[in-house]
PDB file of C-alpha atoms in Angstrom:
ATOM      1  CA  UNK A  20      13.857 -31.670  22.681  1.00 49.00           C
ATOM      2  CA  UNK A  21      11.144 -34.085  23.846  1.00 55.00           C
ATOM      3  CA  UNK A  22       8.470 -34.744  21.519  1.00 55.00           C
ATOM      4  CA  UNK A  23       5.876 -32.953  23.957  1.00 60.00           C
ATOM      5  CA  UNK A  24       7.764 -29.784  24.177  1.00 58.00           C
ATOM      6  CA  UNK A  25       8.516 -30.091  20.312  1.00 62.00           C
ATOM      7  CA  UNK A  26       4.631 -29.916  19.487  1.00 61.00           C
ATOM      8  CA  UNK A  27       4.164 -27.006  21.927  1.00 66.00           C
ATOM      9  CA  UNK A  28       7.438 -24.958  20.107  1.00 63.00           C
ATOM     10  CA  UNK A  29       5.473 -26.117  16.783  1.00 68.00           C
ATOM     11  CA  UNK A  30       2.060 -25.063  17.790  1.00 64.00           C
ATOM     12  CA  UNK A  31       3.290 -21.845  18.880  1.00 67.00           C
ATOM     13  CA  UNK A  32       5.432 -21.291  15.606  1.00 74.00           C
ATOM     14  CA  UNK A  33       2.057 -21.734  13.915  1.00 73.00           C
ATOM     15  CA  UNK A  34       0.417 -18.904  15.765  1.00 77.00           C
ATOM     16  CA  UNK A  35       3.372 -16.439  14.598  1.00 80.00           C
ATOM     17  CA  UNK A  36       2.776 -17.325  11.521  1.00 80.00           C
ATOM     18  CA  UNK A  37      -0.972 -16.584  11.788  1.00 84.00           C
ATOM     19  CA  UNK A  38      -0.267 -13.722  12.880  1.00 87.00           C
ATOM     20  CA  UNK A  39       2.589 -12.492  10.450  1.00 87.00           C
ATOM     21  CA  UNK A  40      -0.639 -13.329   7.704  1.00 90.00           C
ATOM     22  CA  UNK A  41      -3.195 -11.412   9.456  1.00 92.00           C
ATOM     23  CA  UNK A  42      -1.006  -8.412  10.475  1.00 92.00           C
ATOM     24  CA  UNK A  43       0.252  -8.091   6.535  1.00 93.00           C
ATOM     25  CA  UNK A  44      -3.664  -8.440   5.605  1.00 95.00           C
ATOM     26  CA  UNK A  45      -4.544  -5.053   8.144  1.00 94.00           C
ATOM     27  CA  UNK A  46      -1.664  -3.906   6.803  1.00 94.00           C
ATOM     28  CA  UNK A  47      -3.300  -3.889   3.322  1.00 95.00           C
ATOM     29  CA  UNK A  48      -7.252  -3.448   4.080  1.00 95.00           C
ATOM     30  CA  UNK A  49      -7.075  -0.165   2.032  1.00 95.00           C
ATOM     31  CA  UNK A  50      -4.497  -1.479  -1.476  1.00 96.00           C
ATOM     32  CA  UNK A  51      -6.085  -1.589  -4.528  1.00 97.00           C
ATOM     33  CA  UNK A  52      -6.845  -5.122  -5.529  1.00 96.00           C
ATOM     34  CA  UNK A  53      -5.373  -6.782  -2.586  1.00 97.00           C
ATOM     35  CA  UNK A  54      -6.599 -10.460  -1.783  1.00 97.00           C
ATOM     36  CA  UNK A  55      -5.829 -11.207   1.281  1.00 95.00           C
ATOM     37  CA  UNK A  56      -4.081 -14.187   2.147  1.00 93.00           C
ATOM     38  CA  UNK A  57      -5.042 -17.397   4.682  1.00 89.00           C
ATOM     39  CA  UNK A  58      -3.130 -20.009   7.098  1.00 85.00           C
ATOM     40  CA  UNK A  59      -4.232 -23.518   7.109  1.00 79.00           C
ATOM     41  CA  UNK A  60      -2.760 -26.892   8.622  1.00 69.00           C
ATOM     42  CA  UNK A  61      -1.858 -29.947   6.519  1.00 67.00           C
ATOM     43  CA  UNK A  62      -3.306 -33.002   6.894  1.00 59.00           C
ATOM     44  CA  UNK A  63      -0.963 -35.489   7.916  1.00 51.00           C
ATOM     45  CA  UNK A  64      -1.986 -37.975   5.263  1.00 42.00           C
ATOM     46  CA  UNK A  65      -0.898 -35.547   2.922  1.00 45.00           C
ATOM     47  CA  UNK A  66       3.117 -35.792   3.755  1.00 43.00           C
ATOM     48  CA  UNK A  67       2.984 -39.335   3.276  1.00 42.00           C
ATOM     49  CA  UNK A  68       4.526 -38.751  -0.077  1.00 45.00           C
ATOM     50  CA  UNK A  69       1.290 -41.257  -1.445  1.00 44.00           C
ATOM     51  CA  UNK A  70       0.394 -39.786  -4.623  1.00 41.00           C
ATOM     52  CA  UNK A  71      -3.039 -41.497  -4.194  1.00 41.00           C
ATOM     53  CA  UNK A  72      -3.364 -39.004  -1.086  1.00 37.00           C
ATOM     54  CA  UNK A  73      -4.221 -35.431  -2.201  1.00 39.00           C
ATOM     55  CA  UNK A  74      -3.887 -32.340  -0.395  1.00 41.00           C
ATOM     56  CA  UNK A  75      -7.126 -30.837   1.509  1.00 41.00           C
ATOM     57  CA  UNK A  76      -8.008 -28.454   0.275  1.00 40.00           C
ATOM     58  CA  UNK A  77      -7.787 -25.480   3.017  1.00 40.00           C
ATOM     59  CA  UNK A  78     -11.029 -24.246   3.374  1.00 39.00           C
ATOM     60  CA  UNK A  79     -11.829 -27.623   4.917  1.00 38.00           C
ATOM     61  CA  UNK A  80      -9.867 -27.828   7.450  1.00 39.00           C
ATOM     62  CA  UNK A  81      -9.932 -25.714  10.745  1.00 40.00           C
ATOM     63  CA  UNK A  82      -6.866 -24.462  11.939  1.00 39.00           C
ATOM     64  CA  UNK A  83      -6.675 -25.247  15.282  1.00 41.00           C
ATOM     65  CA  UNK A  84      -8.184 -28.994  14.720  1.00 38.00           C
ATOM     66  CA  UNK A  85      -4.297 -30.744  14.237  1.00 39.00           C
ATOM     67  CA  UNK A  86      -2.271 -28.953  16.695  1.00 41.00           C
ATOM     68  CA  UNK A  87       1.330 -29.444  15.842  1.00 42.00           C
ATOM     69  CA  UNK A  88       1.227 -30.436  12.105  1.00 48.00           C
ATOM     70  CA  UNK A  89       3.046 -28.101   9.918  1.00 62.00           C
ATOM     71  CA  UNK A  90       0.775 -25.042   8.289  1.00 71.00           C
ATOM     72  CA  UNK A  91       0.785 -23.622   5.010  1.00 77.00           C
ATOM     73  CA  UNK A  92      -0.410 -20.440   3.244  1.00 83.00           C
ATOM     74  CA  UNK A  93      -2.911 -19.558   0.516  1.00 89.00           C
ATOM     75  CA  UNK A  94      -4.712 -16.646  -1.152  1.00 93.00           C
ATOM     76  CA  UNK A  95      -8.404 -15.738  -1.242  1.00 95.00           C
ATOM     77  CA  UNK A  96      -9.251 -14.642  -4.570  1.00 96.00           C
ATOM     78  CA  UNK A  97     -13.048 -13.427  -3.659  1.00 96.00           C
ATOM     79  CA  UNK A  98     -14.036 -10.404  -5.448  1.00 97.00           C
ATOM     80  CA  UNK A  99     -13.534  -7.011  -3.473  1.00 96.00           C
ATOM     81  CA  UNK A 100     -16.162  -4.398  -3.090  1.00 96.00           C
ATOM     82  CA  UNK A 101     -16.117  -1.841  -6.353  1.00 97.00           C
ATOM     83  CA  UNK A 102     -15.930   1.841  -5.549  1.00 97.00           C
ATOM     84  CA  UNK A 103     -16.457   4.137  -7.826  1.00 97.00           C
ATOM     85  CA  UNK A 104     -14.086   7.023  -8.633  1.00 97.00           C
ATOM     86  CA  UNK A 105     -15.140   8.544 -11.187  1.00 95.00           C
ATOM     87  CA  UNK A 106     -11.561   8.890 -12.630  1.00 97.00           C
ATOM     88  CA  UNK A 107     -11.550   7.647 -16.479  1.00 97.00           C
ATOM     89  CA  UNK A 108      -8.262   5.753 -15.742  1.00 98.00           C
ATOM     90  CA  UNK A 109      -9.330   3.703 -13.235  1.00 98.00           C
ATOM     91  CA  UNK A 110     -10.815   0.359 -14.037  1.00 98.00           C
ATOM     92  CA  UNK A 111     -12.380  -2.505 -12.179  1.00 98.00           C
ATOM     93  CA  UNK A 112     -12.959  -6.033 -13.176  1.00 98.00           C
ATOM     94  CA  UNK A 113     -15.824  -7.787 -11.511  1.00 97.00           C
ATOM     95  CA  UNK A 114     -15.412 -11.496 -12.449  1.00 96.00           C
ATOM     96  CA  UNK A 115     -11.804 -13.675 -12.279  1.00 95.00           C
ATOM     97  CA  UNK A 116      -9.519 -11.962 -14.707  1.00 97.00           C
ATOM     98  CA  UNK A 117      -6.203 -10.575 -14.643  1.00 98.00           C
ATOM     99  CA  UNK A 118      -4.773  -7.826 -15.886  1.00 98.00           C
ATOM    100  CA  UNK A 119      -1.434  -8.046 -17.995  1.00 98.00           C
ATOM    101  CA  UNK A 120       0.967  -6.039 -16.711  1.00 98.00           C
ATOM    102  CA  UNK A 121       4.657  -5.521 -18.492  1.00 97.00           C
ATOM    103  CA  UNK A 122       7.270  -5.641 -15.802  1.00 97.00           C
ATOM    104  CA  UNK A 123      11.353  -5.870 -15.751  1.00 95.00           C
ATOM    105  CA  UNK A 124      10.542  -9.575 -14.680  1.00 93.00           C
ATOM    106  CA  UNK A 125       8.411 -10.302 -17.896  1.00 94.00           C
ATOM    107  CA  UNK A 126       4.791 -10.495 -18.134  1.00 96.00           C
ATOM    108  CA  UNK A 127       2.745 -10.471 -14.533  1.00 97.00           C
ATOM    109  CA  UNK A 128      -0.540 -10.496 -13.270  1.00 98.00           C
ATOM    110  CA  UNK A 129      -3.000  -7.956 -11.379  1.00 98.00           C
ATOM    111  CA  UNK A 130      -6.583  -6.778 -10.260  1.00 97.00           C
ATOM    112  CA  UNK A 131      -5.088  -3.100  -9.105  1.00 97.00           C
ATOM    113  CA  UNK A 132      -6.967  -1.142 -11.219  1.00 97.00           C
ATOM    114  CA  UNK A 133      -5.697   2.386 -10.609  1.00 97.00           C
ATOM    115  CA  UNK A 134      -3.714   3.242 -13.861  1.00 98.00           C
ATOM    116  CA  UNK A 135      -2.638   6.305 -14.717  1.00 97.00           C
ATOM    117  CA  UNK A 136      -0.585   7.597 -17.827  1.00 97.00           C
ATOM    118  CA  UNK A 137       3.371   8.113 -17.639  1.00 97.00           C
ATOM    119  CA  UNK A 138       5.612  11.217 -19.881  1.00 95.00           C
ATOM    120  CA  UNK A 139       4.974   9.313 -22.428  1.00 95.00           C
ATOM    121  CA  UNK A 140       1.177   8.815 -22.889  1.00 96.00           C
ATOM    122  CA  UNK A 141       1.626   4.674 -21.734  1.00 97.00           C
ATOM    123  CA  UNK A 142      -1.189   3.417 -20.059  1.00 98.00           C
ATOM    124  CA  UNK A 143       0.939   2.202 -17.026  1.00 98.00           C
ATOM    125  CA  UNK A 144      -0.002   1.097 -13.019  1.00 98.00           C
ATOM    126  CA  UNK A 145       0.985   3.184 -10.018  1.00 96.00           C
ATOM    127  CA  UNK A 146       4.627   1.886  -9.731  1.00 96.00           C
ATOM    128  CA  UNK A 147       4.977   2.490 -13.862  1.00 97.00           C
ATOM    129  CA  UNK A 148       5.010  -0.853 -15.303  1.00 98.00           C
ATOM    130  CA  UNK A 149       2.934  -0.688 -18.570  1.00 98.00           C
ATOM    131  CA  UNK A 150      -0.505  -2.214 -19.544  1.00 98.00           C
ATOM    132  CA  UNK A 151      -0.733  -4.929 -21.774  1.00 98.00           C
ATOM    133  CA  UNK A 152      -3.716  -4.689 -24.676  1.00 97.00           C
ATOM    134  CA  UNK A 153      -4.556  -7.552 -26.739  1.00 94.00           C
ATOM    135  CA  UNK A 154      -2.120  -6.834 -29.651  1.00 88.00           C
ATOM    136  CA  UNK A 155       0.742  -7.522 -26.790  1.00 91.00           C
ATOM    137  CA  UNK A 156       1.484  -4.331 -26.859  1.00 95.00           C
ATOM    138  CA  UNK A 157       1.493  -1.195 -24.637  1.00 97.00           C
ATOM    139  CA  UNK A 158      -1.472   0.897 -24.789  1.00 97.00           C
ATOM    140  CA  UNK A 159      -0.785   4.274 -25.633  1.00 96.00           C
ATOM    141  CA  UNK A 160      -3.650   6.905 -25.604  1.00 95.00           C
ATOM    142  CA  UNK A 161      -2.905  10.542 -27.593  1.00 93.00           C
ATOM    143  CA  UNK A 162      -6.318  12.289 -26.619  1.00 90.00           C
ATOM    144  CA  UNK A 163      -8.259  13.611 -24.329  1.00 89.00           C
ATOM    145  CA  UNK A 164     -12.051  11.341 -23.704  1.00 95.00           C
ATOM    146  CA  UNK A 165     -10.589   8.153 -22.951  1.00 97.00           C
ATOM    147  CA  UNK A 166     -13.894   5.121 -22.608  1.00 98.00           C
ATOM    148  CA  UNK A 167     -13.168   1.475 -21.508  1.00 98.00           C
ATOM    149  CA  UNK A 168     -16.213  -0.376 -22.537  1.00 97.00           C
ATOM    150  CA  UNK A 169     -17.534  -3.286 -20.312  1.00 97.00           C
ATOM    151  CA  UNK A 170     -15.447  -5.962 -22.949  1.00 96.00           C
ATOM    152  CA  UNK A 171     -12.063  -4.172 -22.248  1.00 97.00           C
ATOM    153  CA  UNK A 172     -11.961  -2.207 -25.800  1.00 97.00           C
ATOM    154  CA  UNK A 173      -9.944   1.127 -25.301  1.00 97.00           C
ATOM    155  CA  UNK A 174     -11.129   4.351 -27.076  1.00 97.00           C
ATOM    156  CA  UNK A 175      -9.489   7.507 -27.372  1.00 97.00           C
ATOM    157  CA  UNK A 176     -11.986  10.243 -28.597  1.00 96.00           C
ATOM    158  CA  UNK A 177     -14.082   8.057 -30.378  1.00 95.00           C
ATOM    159  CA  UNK A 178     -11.464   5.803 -32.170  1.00 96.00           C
ATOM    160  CA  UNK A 179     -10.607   2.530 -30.769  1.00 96.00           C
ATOM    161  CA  UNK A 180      -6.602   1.850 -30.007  1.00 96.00           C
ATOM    162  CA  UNK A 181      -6.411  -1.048 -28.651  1.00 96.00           C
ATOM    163  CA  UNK A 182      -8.097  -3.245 -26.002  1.00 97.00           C
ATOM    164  CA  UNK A 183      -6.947  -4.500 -22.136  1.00 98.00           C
ATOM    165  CA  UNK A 184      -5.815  -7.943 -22.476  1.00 97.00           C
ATOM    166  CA  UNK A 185      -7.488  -9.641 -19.210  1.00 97.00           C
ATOM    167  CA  UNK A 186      -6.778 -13.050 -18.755  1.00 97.00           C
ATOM    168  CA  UNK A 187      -7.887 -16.272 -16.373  1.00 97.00           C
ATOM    169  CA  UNK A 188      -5.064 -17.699 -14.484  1.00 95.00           C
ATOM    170  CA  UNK A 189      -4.831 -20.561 -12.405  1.00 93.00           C
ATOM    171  CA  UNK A 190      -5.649 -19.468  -9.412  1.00 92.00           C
ATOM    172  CA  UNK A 191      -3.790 -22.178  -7.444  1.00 89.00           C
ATOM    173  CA  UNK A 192      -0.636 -22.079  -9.607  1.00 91.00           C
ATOM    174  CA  UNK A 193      -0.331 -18.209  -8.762  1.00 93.00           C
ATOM    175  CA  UNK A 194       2.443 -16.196  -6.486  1.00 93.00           C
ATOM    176  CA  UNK A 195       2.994 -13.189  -4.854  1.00 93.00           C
ATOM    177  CA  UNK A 196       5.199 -11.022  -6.002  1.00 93.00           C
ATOM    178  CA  UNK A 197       4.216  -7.729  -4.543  1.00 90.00           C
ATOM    179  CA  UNK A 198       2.534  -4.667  -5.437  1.00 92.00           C
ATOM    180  CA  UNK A 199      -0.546  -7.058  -5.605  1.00 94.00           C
ATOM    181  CA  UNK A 200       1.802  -8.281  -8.871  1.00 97.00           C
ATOM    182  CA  UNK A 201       0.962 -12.129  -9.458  1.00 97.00           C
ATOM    183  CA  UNK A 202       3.572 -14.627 -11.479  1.00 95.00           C
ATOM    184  CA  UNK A 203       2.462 -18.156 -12.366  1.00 94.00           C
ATOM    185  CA  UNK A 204       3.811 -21.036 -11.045  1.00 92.00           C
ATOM    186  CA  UNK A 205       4.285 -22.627 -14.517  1.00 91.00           C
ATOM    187  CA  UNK A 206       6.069 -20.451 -16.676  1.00 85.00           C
ATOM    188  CA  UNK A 207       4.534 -21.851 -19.570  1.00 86.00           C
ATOM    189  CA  UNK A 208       0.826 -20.541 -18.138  1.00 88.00           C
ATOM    190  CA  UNK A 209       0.264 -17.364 -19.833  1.00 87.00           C
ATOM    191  CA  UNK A 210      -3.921 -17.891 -19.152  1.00 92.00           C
ATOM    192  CA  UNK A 211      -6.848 -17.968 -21.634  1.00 94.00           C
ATOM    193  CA  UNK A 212      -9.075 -14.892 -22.023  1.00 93.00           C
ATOM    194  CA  UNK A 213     -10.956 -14.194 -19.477  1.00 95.00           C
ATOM    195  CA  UNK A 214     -14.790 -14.148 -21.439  1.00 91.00           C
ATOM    196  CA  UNK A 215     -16.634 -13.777 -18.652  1.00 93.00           C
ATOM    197  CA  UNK A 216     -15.492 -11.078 -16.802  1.00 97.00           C
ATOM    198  CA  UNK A 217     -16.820  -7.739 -17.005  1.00 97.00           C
ATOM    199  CA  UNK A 218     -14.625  -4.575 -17.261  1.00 98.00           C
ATOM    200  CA  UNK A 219     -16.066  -1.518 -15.088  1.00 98.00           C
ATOM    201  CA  UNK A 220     -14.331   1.888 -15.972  1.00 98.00           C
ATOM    202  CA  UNK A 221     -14.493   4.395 -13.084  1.00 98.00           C
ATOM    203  CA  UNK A 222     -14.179   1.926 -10.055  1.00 98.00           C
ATOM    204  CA  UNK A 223     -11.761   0.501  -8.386  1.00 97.00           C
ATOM    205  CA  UNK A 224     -11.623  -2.920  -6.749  1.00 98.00           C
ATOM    206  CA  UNK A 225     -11.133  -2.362  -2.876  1.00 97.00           C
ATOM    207  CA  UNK A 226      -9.120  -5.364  -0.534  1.00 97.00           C
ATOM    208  CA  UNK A 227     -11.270  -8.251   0.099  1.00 96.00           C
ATOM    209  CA  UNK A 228      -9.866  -8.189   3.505  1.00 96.00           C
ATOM    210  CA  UNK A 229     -12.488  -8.119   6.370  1.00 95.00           C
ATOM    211  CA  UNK A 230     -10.691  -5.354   9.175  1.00 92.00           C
ATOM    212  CA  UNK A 231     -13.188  -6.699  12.094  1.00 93.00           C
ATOM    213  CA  UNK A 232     -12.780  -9.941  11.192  1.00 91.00           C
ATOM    214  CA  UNK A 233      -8.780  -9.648  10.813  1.00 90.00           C
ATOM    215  CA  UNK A 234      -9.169  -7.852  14.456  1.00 89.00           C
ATOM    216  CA  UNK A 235     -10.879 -10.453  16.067  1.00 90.00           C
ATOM    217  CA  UNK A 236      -8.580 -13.158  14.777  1.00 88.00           C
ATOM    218  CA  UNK A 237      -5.393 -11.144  15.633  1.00 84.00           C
ATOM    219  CA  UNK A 238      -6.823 -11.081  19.565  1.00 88.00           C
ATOM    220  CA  UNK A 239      -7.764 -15.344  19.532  1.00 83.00           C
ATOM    221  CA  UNK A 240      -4.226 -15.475  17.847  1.00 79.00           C
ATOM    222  CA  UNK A 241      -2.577 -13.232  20.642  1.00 77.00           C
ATOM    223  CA  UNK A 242      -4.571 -15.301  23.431  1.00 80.00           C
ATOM    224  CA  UNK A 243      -3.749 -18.896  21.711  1.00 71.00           C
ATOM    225  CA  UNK A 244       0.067 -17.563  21.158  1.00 67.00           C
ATOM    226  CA  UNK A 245       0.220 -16.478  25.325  1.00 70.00           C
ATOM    227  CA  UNK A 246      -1.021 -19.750  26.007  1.00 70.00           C
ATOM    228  CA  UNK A 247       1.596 -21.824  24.515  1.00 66.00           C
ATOM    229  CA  UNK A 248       4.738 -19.660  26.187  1.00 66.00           C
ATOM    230  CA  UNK A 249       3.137 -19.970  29.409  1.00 69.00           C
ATOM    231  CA  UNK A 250       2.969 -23.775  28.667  1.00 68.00           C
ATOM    232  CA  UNK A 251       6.808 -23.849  27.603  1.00 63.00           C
ATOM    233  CA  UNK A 252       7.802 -21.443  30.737  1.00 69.00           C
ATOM    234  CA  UNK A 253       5.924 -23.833  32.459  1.00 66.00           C
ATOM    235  CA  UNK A 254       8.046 -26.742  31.504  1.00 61.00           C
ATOM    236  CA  UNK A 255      11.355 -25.122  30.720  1.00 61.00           C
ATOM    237  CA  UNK A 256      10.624 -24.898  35.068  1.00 57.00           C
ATOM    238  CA  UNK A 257       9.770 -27.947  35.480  1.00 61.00           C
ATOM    239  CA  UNK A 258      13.132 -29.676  33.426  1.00 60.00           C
ATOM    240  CA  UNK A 259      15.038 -26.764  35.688  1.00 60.00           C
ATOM    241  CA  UNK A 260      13.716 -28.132  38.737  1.00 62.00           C
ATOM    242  CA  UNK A 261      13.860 -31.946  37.814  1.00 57.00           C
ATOM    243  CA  UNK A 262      18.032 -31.063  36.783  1.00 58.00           C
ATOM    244  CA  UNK A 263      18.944 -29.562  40.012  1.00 61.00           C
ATOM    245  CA  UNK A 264      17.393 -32.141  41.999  1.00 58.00           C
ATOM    246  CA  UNK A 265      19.135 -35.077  40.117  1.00 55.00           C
ATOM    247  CA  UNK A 266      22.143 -33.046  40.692  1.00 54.00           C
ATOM    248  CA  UNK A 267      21.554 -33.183  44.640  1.00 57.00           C
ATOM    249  CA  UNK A 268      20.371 -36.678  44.435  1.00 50.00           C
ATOM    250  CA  UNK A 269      23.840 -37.167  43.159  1.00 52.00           C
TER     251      UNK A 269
END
């Protein structure tokens, strides 16, 4: 593959992949907690494999301004709006903490706030994975006036059980795992308490993901995507053309 057709294939692979992130973000503009995620190109300074060259960081750089370099992805932690419920089970965090979530793949991370309690009385997230409190345990509530105060302390008619255990992470070291579930990077990370974030009982965190701006971006990627097959038609004709003319030449 020539190296002029090999940026074109690259520059259009980008634009999938744009558009992979922004369809999954529509997809998700009404989850619980959900951050949406970004695309951004790498520098090329930063595959040099120089240790003295760091990465930029993505919010710098625009994605269309180094056509053909490979693209990466990251997550955009930005607070969602809070709606309130009402419901005494649902919980908001407004701030940067986590909550600790049990799961069959050890400890993980969320901001889906919309708990609910299983057979058992466990204070547990849609999909049943328990709640961490503080005490590393799960929190089990036996009553019926259940009050989160704004530090995360859980009472249960009046007497205190136990209290969320909401934790900063490194945001950067973080991954997907689904069900807006987030594992560290580093195993060893299991975060620092998260002091200044405040704990809202009633509300629920809504998707920080912008529809109209998602729509608008899907139609530039659509239009910027076009462009780059008609390009490659263009010259897969061309190479056609040049072929069968050696070939008569011959």
């Amino acid at each position: 593959m020539s190296s002029e057709m090999n940026g074109i294939v690259l520059g259009a692979r980008s634009q999938e992949l744009r558009l992979e992130v922004l369809s999954n973000n529509m997809a998700n503009v009404n989850t619980v907690g959900f951050k949406e995620d970004r695309v951004f190109q790498i520098p090329a300074l930063s595959l040099s494999g120089d240790p003295d060259i760091p990465f930029a960081s993505p919010g710098e750089l625009p994605l269309d301004s180094l056509a053909g370099l490979p693209v990466g992805t990251f997550t955009n932690f930005e607070q969602g709006q809070l709606k309130v419920t009402g419901n005494a089970l649902d919980i908001g965090l407004e701030g940067d903490g986590f909550f600790s979530v049990q799961t069959p793949n050890g400890v993980q991370y969320t901001r889906k706030g919309n708990f609910e309690l299983n057979a058992d009385g466990t204070l547990v997230t849609l999909e049943g994975y328990p709640v961490l409190g503080q005490s590393g345990r799960q929190i089990q509530i036996s009553g019926h006036d259940v009050f989160v105060d704004a530090g995360g302390a859980v009472s249960v008619d009046g007497a205190e059980v136990d209290a969320l255990k909401i934790v900063n992470l490194n945001k950067n070291g973080l991954l997907k795992k689904g069900d807006s579930l987030y594992s560290p990077i580093d195993p060893n990370d299991q975060g620092s308490p998260a002091l200044n974030t405040l704990v809202r009982q009633g509300v629920i965190e809504g998707s920080n993901v912008d529809s109209i701006k998602m729509m608008t971006e899907m139609v530039d990627v659509m239009r910027g995507y076009e462009s780059y097959l008609k390009v490659i038609q263009s010259l897969n004709d061309t190479n056609g053309k040049a072929v069968n003319d050696l070939g008569r030449l011959s």
